[in-house]
Every structure is written in structure tokens, then in C-alpha cells.
GROMACS .gro file of N, CA and C in nm:
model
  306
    1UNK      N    1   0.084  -0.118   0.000
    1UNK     CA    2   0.000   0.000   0.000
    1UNK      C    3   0.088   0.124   0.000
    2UNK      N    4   0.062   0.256  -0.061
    2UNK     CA    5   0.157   0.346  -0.091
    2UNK      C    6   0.116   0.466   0.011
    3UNK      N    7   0.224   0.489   0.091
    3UNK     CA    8   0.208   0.587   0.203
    3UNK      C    9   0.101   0.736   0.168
    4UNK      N   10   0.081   0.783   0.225
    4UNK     CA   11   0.039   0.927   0.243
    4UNK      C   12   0.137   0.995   0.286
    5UNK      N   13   0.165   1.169   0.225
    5UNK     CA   14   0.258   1.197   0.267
    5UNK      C   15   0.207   1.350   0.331
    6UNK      N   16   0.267   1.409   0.380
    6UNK     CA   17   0.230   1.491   0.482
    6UNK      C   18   0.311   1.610   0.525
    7UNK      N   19   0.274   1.736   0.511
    7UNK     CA   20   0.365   1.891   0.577
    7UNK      C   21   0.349   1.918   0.719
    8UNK      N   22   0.414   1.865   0.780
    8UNK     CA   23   0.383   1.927   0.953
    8UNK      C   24   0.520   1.937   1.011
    9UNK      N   25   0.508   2.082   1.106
    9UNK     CA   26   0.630   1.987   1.215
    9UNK      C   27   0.600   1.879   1.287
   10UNK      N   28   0.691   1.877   1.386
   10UNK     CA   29   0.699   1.717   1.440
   10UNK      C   30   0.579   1.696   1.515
   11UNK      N   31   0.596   1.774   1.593
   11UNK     CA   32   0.503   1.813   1.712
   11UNK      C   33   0.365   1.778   1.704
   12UNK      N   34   0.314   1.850   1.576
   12UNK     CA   35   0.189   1.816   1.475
   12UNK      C   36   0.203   1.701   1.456
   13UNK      N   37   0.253   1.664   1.349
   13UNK     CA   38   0.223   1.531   1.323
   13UNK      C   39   0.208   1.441   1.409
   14UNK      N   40   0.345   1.386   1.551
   14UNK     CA   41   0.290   1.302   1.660
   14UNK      C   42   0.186   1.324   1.703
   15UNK      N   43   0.152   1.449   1.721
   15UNK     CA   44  -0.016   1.480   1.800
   15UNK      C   45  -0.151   1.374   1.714
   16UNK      N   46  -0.147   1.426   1.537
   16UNK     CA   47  -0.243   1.385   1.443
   16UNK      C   48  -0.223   1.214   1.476
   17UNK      N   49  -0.060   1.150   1.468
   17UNK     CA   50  -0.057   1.039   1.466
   17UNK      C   51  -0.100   0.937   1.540
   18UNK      N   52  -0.066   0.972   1.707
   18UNK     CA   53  -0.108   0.985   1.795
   18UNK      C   54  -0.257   0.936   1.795
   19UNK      N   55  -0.382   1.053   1.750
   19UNK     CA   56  -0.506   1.014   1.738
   19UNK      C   57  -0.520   0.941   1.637
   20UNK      N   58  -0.468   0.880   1.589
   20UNK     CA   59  -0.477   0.807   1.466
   20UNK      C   60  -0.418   0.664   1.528
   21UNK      N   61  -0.389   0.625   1.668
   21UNK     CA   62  -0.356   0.531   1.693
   21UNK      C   63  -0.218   0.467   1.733
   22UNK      N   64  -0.068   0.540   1.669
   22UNK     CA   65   0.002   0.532   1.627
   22UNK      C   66   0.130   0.602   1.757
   23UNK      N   67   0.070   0.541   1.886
   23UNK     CA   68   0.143   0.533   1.963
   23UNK      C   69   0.293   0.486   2.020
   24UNK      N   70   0.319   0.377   1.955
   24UNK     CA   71   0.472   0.299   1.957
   24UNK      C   72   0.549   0.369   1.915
   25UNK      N   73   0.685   0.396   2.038
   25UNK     CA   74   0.786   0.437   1.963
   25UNK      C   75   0.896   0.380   1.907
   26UNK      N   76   0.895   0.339   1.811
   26UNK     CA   77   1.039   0.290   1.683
   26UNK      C   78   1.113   0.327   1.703
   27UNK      N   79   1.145   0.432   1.773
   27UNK     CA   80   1.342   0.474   1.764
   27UNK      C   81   1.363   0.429   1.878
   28UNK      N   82   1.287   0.357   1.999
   28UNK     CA   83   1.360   0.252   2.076
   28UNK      C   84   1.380   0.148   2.048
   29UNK      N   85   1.340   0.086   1.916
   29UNK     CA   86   1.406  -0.036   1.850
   29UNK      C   87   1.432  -0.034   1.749
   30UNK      N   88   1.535   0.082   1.673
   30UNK     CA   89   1.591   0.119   1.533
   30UNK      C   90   1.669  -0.023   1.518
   31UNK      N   91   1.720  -0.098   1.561
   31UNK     CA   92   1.768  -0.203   1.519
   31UNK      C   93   1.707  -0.331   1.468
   32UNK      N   94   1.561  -0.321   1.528
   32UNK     CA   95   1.502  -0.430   1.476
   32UNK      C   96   1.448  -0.397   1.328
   33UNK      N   97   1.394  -0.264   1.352
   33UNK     CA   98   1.419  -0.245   1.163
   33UNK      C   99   1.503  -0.263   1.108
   34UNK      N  100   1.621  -0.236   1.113
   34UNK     CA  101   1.745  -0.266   1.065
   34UNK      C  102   1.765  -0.369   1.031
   35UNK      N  103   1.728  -0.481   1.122
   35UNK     CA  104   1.765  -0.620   1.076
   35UNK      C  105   1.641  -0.704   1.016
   36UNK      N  106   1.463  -0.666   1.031
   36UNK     CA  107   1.394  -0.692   0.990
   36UNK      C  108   1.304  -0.654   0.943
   37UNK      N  109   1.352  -0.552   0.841
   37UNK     CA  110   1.268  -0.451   0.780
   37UNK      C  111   1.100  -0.490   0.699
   38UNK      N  112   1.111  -0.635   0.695
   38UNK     CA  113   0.989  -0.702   0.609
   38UNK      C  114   0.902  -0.686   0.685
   39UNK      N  115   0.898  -0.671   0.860
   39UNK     CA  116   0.793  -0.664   0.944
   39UNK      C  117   0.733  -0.546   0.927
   40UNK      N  118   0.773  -0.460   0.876
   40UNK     CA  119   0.719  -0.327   0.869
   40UNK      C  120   0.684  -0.232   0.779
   41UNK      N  121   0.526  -0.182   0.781
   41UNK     CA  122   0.498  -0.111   0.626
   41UNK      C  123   0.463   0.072   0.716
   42UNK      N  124   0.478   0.101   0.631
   42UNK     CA  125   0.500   0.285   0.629
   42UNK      C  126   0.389   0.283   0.564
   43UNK      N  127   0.282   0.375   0.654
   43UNK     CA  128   0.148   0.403   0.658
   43UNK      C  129   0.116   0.527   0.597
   44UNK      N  130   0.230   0.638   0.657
   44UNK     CA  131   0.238   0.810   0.638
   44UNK      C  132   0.354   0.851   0.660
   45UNK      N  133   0.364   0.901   0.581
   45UNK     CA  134   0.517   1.007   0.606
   45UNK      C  135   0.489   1.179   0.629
   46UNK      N  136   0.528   1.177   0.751
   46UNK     CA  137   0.558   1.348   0.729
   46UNK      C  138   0.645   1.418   0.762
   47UNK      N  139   0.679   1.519   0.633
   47UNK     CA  140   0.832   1.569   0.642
   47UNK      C  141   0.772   1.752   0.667
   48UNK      N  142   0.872   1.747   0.786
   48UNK     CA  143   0.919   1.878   0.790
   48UNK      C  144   1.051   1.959   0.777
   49UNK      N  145   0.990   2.068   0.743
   49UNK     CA  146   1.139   2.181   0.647
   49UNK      C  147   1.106   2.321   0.724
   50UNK      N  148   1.213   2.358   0.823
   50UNK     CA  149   1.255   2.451   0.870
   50UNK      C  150   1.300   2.557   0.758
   51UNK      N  151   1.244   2.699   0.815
   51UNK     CA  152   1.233   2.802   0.680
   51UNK      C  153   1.377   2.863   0.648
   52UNK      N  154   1.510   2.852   0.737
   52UNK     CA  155   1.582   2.878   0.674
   52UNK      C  156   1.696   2.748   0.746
   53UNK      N  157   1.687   2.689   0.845
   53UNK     CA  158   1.792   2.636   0.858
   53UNK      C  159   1.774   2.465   0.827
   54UNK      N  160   1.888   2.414   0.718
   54UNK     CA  161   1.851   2.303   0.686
   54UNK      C  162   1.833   2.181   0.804
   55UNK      N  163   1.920   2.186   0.855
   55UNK     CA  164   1.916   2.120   1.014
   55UNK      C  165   1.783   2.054   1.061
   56UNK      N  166   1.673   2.200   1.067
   56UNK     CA  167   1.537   2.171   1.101
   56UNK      C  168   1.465   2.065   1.051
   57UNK      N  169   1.502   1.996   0.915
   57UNK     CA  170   1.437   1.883   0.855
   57UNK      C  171   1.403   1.784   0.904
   58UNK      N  172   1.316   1.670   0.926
   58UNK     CA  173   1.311   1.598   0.984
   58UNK      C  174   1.171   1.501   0.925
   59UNK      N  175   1.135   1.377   0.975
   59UNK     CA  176   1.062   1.316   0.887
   59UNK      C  177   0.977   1.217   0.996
   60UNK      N  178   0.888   1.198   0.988
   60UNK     CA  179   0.813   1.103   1.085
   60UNK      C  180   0.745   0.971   1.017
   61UNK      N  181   0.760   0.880   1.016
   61UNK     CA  182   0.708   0.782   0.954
   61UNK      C  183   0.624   0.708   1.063
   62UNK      N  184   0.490   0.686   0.976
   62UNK     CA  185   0.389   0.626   1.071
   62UNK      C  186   0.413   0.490   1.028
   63UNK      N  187   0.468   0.366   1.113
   63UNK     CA  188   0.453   0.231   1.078
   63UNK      C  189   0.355   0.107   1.156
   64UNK      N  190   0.327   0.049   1.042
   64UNK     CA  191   0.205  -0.067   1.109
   64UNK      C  192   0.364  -0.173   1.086
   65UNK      N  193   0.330  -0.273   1.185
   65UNK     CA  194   0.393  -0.377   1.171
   65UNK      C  195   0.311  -0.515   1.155
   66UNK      N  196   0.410  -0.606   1.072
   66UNK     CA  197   0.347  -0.755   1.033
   66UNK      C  198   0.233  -0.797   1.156
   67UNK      N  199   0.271  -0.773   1.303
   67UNK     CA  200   0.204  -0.826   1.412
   67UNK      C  201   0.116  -0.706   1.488
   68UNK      N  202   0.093  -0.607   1.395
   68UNK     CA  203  -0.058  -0.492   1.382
   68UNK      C  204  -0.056  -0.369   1.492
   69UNK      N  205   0.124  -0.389   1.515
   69UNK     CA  206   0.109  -0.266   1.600
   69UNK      C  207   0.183  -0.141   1.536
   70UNK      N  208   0.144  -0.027   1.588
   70UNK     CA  209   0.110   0.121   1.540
   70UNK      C  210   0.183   0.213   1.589
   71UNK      N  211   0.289   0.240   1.489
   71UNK     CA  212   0.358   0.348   1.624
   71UNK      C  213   0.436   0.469   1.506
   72UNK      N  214   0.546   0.523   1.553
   72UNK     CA  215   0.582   0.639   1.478
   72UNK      C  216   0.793   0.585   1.481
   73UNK      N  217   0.813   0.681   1.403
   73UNK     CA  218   0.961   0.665   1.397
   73UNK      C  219   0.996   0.796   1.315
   74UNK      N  220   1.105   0.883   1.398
   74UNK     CA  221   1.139   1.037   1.377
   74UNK      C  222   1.276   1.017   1.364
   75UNK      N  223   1.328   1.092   1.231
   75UNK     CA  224   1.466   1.106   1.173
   75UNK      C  225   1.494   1.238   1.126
   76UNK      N  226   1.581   1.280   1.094
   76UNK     CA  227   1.678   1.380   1.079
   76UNK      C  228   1.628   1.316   0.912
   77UNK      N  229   1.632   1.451   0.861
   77UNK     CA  230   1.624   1.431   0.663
   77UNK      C  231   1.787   1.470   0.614
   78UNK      N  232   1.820   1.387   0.624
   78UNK     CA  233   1.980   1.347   0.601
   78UNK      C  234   2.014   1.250   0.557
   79UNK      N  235   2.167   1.224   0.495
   79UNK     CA  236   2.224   1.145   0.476
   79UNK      C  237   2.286   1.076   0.589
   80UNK      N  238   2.311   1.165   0.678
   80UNK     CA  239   2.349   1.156   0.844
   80UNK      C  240   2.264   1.061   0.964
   81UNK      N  241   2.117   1.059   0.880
   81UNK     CA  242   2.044   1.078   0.967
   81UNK      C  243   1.985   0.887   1.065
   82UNK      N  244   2.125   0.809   1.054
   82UNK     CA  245   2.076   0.656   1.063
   82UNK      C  246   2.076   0.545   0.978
   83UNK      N  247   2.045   0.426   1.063
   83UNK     CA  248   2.043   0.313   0.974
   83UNK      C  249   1.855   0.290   0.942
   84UNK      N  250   1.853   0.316   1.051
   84UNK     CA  251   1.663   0.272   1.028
   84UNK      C  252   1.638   0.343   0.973
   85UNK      N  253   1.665   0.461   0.966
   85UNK     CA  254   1.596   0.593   0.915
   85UNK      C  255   1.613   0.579   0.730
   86UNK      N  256   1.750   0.509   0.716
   86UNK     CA  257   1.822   0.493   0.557
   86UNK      C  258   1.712   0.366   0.517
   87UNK      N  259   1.667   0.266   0.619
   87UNK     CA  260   1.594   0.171   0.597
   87UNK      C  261   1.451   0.167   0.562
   88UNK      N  262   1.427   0.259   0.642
   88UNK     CA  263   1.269   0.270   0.603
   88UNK      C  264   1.269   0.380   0.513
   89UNK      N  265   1.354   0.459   0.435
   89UNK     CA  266   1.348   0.526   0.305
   89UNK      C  267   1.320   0.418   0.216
   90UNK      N  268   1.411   0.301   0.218
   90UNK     CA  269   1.438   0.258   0.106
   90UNK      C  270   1.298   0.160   0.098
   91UNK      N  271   1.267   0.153   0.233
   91UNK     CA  272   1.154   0.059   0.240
   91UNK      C  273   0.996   0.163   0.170
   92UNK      N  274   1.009   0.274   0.152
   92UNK     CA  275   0.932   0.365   0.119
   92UNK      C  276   0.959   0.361  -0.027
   93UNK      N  277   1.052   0.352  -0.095
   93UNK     CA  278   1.028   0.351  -0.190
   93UNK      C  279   1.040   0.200  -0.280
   94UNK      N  280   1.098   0.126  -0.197
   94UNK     CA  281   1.080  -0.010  -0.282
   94UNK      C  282   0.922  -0.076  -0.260
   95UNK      N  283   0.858  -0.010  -0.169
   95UNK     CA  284   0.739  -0.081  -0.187
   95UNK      C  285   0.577   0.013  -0.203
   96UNK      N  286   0.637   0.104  -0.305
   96UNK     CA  287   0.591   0.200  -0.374
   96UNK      C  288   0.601   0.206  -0.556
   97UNK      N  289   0.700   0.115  -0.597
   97UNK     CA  290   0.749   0.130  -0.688
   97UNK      C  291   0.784   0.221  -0.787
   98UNK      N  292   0.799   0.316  -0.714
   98UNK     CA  293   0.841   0.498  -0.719
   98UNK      C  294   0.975   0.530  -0.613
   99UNK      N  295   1.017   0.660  -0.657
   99UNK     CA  296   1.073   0.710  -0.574
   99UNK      C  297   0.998   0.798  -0.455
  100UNK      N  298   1.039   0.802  -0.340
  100UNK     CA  299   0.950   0.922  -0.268
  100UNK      C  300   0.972   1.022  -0.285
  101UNK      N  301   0.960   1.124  -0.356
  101UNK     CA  302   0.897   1.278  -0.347
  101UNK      C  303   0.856   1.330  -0.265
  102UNK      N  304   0.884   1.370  -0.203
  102UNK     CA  305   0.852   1.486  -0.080
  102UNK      C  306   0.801   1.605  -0.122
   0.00000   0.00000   0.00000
């Protein structure tokens, strides 16, 4: 299924995500994505862009997992920005069969 994508800061978006169910936090287990990225599909993406400093970027991915739980995962929009974070890009766009566009 091909994500929704989304303009918010962070703040926003956890709040929207949040009511949307999407309580779990993923960046206390960036490694299990890392090593088992098949468990996990990217629901929504939302990227935010700070108005002048690039730094501010940042990206929230809403993920359901194989075993139906709902949570969020927040990265730096970088090359810098991780392994999970590099993982669930790629997982965004290989199972999109597009590139993501922001």
C-alpha cells in the first residue's frame, strides 16, 4: 500500500498520529528495523522543512507492523540521519514502486 505523505512539524504530526492510533515508539528499536525490515509497512510520512535552517528537517514515519502494531519513527532528513531511518526510506520507496517525493 503506498504511504500518504504529509507537511507538519513534528510536534503536529505526533499529535495527528497519535489520534490516529500510532502510539509505539520505533526509535527505541531502530535495530530491529534494521535487521527486519519485512515486518514493517510505512502508513504516512511526514516531512518537515525549517524556513531557513537546513538542520530543522526531519521526517516522521507512521509504521504498522506484520504483528498490527502502530507506532511512529522520527529522523533527521539526512544522509546523516541513521540506519533505520536509511531503511525505512528505502523501504518507502521499494514498496511504492516509485521514488518518494517529498
Amino acid at each position: 500500500m503506498k504511504p500518504t505523505y504529509h507537511y507538519a512539524p513534528v510536534s503536529e504530526a505526533l499529535n495527528i498520529l497519535r489520534e490516529k492510533g500510532f502510539t509505539y515508539d520505533f526509535n527505541l528499536h531502530e535495530n530491529d528495523i534494521v535487521k527486519n525490515p519485512h515486518k514493517y509497512e510505512i502508513k504516512h510520512v511526514y516531512r518537515y522543512e525549517g524556513d531557513s535552517d537546513p538542520a530543522d528537517e526531519a521526517v516522521v514515519y507512521a509504521i504498522k507492523t506484520a504483528s498490527g502494531e502502530n507506532g511512529v519513527f522520527v529522523a533527521g532528513y539526512s544522509a546523516k540521519s541513521g540506519n533505520a531511518a536509511n531503511v525505512l526510506a528505502k523501504l518507502c520507496i521499494e514498496n511504492n514502486d516509485q521514488q518518494c517525493n517529498f
